[in-house]
PDB file of N, CA and C in Angstrom:
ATOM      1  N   UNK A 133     256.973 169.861  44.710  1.00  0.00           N
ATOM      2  CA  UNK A 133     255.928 170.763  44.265  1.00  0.00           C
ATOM      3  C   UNK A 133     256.552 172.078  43.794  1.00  0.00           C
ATOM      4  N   UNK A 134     255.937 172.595  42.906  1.00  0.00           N
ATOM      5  CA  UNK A 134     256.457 174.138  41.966  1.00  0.00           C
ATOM      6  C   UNK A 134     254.939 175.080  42.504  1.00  0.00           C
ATOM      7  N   UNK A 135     255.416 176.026  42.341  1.00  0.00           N
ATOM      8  CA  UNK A 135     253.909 177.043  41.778  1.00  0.00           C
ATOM      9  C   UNK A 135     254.180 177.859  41.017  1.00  0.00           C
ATOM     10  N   UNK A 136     253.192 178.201  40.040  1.00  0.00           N
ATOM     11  CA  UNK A 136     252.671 179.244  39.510  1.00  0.00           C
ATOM     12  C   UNK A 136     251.930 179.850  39.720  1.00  0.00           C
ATOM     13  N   UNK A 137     251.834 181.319  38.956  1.00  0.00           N
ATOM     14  CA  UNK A 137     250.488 182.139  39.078  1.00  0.00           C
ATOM     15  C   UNK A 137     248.994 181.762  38.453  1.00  0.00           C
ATOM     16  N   UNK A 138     248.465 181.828  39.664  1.00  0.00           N
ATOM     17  CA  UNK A 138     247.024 180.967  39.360  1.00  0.00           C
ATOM     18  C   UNK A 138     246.340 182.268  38.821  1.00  0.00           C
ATOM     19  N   UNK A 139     244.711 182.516  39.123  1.00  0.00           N
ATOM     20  CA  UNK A 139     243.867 183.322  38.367  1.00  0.00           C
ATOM     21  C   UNK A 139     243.906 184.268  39.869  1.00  0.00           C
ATOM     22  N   UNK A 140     243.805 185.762  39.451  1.00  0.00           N
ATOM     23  CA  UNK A 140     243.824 186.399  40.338  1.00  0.00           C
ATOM     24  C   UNK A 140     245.420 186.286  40.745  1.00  0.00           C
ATOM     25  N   UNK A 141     245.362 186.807  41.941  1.00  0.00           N
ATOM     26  CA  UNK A 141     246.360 186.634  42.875  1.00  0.00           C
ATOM     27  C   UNK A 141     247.090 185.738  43.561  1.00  0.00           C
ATOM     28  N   UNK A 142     246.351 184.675  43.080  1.00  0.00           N
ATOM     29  CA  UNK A 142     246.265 182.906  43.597  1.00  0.00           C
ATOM     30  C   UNK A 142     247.274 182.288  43.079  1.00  0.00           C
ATOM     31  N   UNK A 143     248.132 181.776  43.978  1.00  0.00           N
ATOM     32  CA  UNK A 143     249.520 180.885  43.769  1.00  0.00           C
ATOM     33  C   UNK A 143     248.875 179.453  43.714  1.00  0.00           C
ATOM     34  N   UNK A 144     249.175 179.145  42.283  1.00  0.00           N
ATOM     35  CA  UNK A 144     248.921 177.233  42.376  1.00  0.00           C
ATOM     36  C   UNK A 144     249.848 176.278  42.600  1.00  0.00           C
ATOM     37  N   UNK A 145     249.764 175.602  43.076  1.00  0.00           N
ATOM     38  CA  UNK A 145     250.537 174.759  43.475  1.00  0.00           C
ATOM     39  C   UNK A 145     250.594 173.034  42.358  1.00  0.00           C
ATOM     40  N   UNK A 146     251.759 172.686  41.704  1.00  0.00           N
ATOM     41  CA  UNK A 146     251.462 171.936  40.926  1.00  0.00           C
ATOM     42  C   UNK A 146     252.809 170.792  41.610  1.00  0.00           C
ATOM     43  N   UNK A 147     251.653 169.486  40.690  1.00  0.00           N
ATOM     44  CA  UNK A 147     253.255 168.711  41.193  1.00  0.00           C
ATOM     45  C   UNK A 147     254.232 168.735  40.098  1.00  0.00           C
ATOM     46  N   UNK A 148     255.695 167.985  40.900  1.00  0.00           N
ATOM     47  CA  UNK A 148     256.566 168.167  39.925  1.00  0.00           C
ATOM     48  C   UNK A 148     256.953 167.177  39.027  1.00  0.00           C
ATOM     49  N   UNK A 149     255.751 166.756  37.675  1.00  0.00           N
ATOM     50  CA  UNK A 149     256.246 165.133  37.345  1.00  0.00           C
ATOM     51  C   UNK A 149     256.767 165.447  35.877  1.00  0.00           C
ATOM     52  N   UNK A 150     256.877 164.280  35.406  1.00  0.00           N
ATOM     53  CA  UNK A 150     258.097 163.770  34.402  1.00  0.00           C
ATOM     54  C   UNK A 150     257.985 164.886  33.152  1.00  0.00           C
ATOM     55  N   UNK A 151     256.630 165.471  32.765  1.00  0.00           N
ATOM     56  CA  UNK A 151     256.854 166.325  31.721  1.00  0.00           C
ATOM     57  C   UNK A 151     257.459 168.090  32.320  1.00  0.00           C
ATOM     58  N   UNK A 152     256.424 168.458  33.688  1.00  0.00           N
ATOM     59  CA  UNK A 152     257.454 169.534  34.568  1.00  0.00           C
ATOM     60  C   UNK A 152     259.004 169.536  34.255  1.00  0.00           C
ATOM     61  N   UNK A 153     259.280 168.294  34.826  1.00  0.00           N
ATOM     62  CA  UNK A 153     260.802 168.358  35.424  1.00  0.00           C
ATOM     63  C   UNK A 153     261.683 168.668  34.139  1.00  0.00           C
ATOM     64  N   UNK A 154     261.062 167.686  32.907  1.00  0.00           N
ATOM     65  CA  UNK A 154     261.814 168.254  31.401  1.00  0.00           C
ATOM     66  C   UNK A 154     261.929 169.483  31.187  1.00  0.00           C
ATOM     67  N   UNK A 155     260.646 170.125  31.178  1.00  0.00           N
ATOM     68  CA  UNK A 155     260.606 171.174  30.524  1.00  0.00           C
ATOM     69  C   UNK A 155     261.359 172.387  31.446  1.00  0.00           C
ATOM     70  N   UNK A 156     261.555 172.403  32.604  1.00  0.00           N
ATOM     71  CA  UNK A 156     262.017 172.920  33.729  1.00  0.00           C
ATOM     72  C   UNK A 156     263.583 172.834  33.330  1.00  0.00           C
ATOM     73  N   UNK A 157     264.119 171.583  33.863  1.00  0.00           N
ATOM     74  CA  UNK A 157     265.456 171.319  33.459  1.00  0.00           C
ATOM     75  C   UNK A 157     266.056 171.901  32.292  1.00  0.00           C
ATOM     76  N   UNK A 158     265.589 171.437  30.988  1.00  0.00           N
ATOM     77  CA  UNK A 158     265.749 171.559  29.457  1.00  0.00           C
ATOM     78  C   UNK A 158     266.005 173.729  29.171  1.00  0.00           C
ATOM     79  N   UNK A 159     265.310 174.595  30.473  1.00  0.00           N
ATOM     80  CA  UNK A 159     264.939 175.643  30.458  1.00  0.00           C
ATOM     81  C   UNK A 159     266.665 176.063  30.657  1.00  0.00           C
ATOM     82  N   UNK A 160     267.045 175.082  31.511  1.00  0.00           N
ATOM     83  CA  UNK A 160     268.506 175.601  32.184  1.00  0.00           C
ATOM     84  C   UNK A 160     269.702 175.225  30.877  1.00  0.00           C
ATOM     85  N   UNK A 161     269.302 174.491  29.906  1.00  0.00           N
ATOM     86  CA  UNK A 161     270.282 174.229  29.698  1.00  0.00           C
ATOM     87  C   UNK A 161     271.003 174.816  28.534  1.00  0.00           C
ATOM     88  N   UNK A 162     272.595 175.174  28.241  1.00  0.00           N
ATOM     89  CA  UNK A 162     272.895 176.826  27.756  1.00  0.00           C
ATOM     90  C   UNK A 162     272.745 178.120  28.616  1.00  0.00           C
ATOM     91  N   UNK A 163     272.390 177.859  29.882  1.00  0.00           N
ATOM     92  CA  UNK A 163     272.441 179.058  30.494  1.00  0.00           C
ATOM     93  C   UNK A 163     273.317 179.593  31.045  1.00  0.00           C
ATOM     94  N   UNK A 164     274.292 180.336  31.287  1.00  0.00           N
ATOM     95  CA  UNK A 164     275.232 181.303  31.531  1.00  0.00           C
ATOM     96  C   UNK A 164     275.334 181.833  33.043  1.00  0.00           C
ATOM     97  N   UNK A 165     276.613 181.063  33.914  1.00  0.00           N
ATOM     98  CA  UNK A 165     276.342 181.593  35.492  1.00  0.00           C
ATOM     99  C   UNK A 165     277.527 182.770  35.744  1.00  0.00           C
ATOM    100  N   UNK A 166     277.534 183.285  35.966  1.00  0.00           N
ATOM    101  CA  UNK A 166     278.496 184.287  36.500  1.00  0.00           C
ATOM    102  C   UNK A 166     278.749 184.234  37.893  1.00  0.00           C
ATOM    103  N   UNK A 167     279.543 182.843  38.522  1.00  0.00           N
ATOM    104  CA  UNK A 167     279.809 183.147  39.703  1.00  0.00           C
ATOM    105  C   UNK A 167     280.874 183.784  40.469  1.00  0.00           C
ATOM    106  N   UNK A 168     279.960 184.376  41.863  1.00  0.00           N
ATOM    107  CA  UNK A 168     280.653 185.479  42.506  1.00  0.00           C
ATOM    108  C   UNK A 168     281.978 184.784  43.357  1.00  0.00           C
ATOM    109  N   UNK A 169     281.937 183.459  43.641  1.00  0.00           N
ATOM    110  CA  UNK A 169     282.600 182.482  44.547  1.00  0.00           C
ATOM    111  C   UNK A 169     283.866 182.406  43.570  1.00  0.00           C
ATOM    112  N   UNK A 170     283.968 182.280  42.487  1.00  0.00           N
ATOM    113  CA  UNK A 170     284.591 181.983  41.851  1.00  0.00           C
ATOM    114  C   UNK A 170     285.337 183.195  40.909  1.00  0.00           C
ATOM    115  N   UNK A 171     285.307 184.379  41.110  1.00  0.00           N
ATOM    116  CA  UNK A 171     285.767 185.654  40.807  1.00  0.00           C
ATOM    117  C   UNK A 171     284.985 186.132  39.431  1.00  0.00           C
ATOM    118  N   UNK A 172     283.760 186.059  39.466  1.00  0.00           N
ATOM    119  CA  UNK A 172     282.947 186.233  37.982  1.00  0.00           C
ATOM    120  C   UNK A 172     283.520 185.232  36.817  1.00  0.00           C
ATOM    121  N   UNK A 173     283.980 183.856  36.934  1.00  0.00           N
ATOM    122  CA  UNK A 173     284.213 183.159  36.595  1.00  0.00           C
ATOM    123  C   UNK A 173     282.784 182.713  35.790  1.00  0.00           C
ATOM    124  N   UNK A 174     282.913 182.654  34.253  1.00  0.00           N
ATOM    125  CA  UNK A 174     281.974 181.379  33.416  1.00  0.00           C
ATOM    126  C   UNK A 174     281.553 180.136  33.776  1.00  0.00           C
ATOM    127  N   UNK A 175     280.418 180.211  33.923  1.00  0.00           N
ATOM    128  CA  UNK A 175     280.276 178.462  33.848  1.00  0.00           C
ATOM    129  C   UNK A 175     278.754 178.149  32.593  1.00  0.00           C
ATOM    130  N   UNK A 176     279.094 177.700  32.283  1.00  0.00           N
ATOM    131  CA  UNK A 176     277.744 176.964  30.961  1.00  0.00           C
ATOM    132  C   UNK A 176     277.103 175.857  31.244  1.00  0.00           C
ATOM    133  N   UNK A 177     275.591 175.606  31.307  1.00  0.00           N
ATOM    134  CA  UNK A 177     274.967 174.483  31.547  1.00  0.00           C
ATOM    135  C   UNK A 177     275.289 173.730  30.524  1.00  0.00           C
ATOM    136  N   UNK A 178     275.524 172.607  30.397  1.00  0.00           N
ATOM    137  CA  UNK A 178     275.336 171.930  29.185  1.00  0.00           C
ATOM    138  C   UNK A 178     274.288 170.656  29.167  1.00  0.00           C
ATOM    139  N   UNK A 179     274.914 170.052  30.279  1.00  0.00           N
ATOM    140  CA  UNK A 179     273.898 169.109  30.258  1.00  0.00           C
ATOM    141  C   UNK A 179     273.300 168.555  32.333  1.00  0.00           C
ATOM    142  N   UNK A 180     272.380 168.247  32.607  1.00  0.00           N
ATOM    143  CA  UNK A 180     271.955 167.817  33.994  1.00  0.00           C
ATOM    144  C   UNK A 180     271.778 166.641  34.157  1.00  0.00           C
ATOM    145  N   UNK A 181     272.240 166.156  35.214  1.00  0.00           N
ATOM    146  CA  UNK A 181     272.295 164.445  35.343  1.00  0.00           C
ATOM    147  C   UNK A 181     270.528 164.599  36.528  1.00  0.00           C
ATOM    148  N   UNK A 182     270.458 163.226  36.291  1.00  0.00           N
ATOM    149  CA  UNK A 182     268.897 162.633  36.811  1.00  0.00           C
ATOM    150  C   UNK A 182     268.868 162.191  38.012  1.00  0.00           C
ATOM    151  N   UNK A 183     269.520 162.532  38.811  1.00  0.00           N
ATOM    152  CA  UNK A 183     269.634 162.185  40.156  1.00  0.00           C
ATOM    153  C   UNK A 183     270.017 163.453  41.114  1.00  0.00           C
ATOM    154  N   UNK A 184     269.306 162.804  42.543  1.00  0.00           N
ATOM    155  CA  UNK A 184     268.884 164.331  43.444  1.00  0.00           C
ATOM    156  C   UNK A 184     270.137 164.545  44.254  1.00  0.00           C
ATOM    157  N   UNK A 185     269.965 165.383  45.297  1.00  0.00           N
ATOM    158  CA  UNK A 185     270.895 165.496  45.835  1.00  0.00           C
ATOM    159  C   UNK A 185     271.292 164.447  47.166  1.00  0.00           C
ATOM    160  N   UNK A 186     269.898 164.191  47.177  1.00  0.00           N
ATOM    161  CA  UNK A 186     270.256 162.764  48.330  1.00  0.00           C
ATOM    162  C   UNK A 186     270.137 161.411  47.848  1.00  0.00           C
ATOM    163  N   UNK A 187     271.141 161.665  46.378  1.00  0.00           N
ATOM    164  CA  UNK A 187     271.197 160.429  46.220  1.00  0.00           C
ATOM    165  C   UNK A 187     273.592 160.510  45.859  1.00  0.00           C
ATOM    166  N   UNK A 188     273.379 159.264  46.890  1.00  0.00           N
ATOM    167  CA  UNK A 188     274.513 158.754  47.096  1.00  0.00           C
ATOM    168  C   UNK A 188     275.727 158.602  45.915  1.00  0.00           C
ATOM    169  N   UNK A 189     276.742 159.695  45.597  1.00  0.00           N
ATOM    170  CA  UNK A 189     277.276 159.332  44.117  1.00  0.00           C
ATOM    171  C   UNK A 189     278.687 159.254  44.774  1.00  0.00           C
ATOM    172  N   UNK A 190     279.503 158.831  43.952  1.00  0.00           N
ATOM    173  CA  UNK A 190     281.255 158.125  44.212  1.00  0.00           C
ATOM    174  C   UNK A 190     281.796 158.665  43.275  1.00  0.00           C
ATOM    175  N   UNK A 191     282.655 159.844  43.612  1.00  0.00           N
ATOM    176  CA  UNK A 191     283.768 160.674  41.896  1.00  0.00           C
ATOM    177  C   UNK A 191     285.342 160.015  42.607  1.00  0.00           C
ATOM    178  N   UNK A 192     285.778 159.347  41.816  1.00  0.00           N
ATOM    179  CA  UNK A 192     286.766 159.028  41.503  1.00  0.00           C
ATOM    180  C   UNK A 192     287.655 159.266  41.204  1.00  0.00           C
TER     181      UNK A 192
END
């Protein structure tokens, strides 16, 4: 679930399905991180893979 600003002051609560998650994702991508972990080191979105974090992956 996401929210936005509803009418008034009112936080809505929406779910998060297949056209959300595009347009959400697609928002990140080209975006520019400046991390602090990494000494203000660049990093560039380019592209996001489709799988969560509790899903089981093998890097080689």
């Amino acid at each position: 679930m996401i929210t936005r600003p509803g009418t008034g002051s009112r936080i809505e609560k929406m779910k998060f399905c297949r056209t959300v998650y595009e347009k959400v994702l697609n928002n990140f991508k080209g975006l520019v991180c400046h991390c602090i972990n990494l000494n203000r080191k660049e990093i560039i979105i380019h592209d996001i893979d489709d799988y969560g974090a509790d899903t089981k992956t093998n890097y080689y």
